[in-house]
Short mmCIF file of C-alpha atoms in Angstrom, two decimals:
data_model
loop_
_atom_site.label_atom_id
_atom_site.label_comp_id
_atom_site.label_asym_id
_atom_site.label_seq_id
_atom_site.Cartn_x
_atom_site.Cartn_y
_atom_site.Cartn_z
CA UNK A 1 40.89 65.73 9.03
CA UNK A 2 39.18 62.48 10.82
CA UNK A 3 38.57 61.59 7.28
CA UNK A 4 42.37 61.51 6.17
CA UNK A 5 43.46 60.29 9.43
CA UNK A 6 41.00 57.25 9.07
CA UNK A 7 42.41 56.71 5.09
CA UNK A 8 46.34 56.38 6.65
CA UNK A 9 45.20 53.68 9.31
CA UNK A 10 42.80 51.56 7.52
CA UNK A 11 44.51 48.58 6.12
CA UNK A 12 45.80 48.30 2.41
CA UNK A 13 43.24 46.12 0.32
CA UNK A 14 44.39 43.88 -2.45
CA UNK A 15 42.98 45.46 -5.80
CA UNK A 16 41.85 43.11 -8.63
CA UNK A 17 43.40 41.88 -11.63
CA UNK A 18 46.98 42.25 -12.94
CA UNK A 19 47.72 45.17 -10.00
CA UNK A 20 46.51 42.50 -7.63
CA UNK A 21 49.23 40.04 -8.86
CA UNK A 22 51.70 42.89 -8.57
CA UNK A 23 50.52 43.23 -5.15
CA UNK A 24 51.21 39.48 -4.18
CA UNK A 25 54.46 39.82 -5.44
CA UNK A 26 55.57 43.50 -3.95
CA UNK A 27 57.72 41.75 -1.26
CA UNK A 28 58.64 45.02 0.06
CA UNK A 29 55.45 45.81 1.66
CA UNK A 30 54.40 42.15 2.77
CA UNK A 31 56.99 39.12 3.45
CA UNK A 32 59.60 41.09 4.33
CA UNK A 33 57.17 44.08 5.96
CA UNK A 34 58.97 43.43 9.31
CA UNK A 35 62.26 42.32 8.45
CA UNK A 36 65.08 45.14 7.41
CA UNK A 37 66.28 45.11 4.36
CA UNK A 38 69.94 43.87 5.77
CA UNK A 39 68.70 40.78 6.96
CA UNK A 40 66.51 39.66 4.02
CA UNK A 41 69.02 39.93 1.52
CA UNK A 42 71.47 38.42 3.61
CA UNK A 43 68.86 35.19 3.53
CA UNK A 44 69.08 35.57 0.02
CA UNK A 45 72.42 35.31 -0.17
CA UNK A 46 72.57 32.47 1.69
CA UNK A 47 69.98 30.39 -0.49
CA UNK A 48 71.75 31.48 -3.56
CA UNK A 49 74.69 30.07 -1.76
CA UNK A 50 73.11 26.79 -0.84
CA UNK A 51 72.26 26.16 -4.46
CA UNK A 52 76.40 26.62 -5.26
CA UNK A 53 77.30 24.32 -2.48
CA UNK A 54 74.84 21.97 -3.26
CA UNK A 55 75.75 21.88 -7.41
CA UNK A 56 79.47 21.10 -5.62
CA UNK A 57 78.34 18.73 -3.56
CA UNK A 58 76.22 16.94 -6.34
CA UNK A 59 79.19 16.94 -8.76
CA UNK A 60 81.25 15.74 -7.00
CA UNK A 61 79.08 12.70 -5.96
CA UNK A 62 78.14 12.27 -9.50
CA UNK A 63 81.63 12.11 -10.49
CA UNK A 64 82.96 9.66 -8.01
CA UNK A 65 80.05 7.26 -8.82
CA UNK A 66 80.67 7.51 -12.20
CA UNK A 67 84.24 6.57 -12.62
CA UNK A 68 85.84 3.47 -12.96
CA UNK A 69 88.90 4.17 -11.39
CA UNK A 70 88.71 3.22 -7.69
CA UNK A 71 88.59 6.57 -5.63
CA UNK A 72 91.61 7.73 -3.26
CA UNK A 73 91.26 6.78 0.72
CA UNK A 74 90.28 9.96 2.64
CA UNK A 75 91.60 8.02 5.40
CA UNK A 76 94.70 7.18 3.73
CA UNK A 77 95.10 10.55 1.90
CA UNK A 78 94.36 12.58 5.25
CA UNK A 79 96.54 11.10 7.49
CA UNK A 80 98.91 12.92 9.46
CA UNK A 81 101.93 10.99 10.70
CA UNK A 82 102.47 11.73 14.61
CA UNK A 83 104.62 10.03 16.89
CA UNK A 84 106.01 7.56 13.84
CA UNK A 85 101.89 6.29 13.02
CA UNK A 86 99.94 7.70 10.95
CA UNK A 87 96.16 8.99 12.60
CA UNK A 88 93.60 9.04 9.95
CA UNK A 89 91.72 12.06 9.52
CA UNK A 90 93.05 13.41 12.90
CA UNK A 91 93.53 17.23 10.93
CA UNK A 92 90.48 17.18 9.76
CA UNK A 93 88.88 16.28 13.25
CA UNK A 94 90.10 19.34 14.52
CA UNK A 95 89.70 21.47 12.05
CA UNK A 96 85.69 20.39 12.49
CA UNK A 97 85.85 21.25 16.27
CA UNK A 98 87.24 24.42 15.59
CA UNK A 99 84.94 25.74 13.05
CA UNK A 100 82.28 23.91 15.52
CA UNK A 101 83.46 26.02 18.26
CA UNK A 102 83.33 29.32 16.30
CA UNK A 103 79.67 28.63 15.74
CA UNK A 104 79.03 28.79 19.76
CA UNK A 105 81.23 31.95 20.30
CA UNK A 106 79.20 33.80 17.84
CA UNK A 107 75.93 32.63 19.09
CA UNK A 108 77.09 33.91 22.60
CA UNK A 109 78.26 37.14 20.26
CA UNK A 110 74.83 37.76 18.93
CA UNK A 111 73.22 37.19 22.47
CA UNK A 112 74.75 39.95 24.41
CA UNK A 113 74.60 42.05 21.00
CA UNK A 114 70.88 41.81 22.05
CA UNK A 115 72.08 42.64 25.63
CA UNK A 116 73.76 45.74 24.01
CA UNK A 117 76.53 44.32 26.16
CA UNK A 118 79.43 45.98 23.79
CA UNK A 119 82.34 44.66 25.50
CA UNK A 120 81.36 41.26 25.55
CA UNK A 121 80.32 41.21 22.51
CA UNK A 122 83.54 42.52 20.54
CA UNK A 123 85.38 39.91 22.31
CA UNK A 124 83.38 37.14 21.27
CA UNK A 125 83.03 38.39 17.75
CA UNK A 126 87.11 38.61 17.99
CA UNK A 127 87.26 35.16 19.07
CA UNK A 128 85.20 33.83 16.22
CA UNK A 129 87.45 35.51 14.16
CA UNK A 130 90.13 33.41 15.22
CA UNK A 131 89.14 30.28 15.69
CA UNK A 132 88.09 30.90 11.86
CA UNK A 133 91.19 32.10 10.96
CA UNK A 134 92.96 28.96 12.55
CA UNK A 135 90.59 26.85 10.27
CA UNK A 136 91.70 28.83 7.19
CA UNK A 137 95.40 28.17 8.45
CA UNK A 138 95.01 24.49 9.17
CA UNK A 139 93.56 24.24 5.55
CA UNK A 140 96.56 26.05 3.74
CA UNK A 141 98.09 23.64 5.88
CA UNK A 142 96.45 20.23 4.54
CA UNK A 143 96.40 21.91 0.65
CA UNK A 144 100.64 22.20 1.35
CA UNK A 145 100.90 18.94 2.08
CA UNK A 146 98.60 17.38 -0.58
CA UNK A 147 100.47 19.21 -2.97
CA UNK A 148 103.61 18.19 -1.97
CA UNK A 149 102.48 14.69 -2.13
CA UNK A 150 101.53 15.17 -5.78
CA UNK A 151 97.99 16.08 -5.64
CA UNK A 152 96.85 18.01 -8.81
CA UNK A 153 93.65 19.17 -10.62
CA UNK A 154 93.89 16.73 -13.18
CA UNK A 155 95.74 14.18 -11.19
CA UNK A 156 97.14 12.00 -8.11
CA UNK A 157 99.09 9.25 -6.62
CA UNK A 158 96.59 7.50 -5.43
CA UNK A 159 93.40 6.88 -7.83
CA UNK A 160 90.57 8.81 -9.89
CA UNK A 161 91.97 11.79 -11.54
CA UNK A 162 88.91 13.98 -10.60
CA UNK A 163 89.57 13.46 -6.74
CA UNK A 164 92.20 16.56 -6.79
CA UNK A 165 89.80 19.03 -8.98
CA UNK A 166 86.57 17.79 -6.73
CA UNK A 167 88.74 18.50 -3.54
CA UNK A 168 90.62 22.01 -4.34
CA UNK A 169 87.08 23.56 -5.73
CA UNK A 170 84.96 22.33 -3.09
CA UNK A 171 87.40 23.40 -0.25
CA UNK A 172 88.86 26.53 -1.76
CA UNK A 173 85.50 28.00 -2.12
CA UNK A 174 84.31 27.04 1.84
CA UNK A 175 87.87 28.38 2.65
CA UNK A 176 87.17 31.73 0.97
CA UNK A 177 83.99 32.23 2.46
CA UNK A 178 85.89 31.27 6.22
CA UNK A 179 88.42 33.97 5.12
CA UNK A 180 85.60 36.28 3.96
CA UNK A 181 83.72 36.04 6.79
CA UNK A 182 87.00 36.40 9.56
CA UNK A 183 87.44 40.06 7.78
CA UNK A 184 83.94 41.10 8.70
CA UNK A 185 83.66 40.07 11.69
CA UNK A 186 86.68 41.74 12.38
CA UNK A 187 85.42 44.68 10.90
CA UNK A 188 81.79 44.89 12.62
CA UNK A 189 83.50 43.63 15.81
CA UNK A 190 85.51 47.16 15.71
CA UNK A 191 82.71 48.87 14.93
CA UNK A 192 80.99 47.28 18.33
CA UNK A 193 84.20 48.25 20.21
CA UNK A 194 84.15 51.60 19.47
CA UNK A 195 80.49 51.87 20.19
CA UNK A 196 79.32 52.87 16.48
CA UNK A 197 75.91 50.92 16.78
CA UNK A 198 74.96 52.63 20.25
CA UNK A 199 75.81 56.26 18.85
CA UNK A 200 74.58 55.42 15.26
CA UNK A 201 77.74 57.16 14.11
CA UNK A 202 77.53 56.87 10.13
CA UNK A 203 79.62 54.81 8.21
CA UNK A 204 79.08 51.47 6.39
CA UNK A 205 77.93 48.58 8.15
CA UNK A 206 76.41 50.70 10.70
CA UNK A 207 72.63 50.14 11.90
CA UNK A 208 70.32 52.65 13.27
CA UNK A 209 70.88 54.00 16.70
CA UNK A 210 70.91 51.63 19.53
CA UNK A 211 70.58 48.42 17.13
CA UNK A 212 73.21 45.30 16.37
CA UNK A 213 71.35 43.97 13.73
CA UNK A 214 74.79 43.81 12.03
CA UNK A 215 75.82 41.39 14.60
CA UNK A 216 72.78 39.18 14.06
CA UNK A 217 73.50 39.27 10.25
CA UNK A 218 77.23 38.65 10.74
CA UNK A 219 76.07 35.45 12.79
CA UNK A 220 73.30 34.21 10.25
CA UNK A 221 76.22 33.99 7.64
CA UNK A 222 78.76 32.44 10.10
CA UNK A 223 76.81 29.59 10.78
CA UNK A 224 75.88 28.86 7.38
CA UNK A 225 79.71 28.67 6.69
CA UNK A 226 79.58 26.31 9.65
CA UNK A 227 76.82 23.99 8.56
CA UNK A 228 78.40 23.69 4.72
CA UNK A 229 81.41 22.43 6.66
CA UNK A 230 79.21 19.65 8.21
CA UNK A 231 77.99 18.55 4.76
CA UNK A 232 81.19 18.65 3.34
CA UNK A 233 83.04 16.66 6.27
CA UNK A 234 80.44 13.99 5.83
CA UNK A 235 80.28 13.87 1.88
CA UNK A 236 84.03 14.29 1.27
CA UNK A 237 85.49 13.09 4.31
CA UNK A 238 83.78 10.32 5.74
CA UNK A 239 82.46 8.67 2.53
#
C-alpha cells in the first residue's frame, strides 16, 4: 500500500526517444496543466484571430501603397456635418471612447466576478453589453451614410477603388465580433444574475460550483475586440 501510494505522488519522468517527444508535446498534462480547458482555447482563439486581423491589416496597407490612384481622405470621407461645418473624424472619436469605455466596465466585471459579487457583476457585464451595442449601432450608422454617398466594393467618389472593399471587410468583420461578443455577454451576464455559477446549476456556459471563470473568459475576448479597434483606428483612420 505505501508502495502504490508512493508510485501516485512521485513525479512523472520524461521517457526517452520518440515517447519522450510525445511527452514534450502532450500539452494537456504540462503548459496548460493549470489552466482549464475554457480558457486555453479561448487564447487560441484569439491568436488564430490575431493572424486574420493582422492578414487584414497587412492587405490593406499593401494595397494602398501599391496603387497609383491617390487614396480617399479619412478626414474628408468621415466627416460628419454638425452645426453647418463639417468635424473630421468626430464619429469615429466616439465610437473609440465607447468601445474604450466597455473595456473598463468589463475589467470592473471580471473583478467582482472574483469577488463572487453577483449583482455587481451582472450589471457591469450588462453595461458592456451596451456600450458595445452602441458601437455596433454607430457603425451601421457610418456604413448608411458611406453608402449613400456612393461608397462601393469596387468603387467611390473620392479615389482608389480598393478603399470601399479594404473598409467594408475590415470593419464588418470587427463589427461582427462587437455583435458576437454583446450576445454573450448578455447571455453569461444572465447566467450570473440568476446565480448559475454559485449553484453550478448545469447548462452550457456554466463553470464548476462557486467559479466565474466564464466571466474571466468573456473579458479576455472583449478586450481583444477592444485592442483590434485600436489598430484599426490608427491604420485606417488616422493614416
Amino acid at each position: 500500500m505505501a508502495e502504490t501510494t508512493l508510485t501516485h505522488s512521485s513525479p512523472m519522468a520524461r521517457p526517452d526517444g520518440w515517447r519522450g517527444i510525445a511527452t514534450d508535446w502532450a500539452s494537456d498534462q504540462r503548459a496548460f496543466k493549470n489552466v482549464s480547458w475554457g480558457k486555453a482555447m479561448m487564447w487560441i482563439f484569439l491568436l488564430s484571430d490575431t493572424f486574420i486581423f493582422g492578414c487584414f491589416l497587412l492587405s490593406y496597407m499593401t494595397a494602398r501603397m501599391s496603387t497609383r490612384v491617390p487614396w480617399p481622405n479619412p478626414s474628408e470621407v468621415f466627416a460628419l456635418r454638425i452645426g453647418g461645418s463639417e468635424i473630421p473624424l468626430i464619429l469615429i472619436a466616439i465610437m473609440t471612447f465607447v468601445l474604450i469605455s466597455s473595456s473598463g466596465t468589463m475589467a470592473m466585471a471580471v473583478n467582482f466576478g472574483y469577488r463572487r459579487d453577483r449583482r455587481k457583476t451582472a450589471i457591469l457585464m450588462l453595461l458592456t453589453a451596451a456600450l458595445g451595442a452602441t458601437f455596433v449601432g454607430m457603425q451601421a450608422f457610418e456604413w448608411t451614410k458611406l453608402i449613400t454617398e456612393g461608397v462601393r466594393p469596387w468603387g467611390n467618389p473620392w479615389g482608389a477603388a480598393q478603399f470601399g472593399s479594404c473598409f467594408f471587410m475590415i470593419t464588418g468583420f470587427h463589427g461582427t465580433h462587437v455583435t458576437i461578443g454583446v450576445i454573450f455577454l448578455i447571455i453569461v451576464a444572465r447566467k450570473v444574475w440568476r446565480g448559475d455559477f454559485d449553484t453550478g446549476r448545469p447548462g452550457f456556459f456554466t463553470s464548476r460550483r462557486g467559479r466565474y471563470e466564464n466571466v474571466e473568459i468573456m473579458g479576455l475576448y472583449w478586450h481583444f475586440v477592444d485592442l483590434v479597434w485600436v489598430f484599426i483606428f490608427a491604420f485606417f483612420y488616422l493614416w
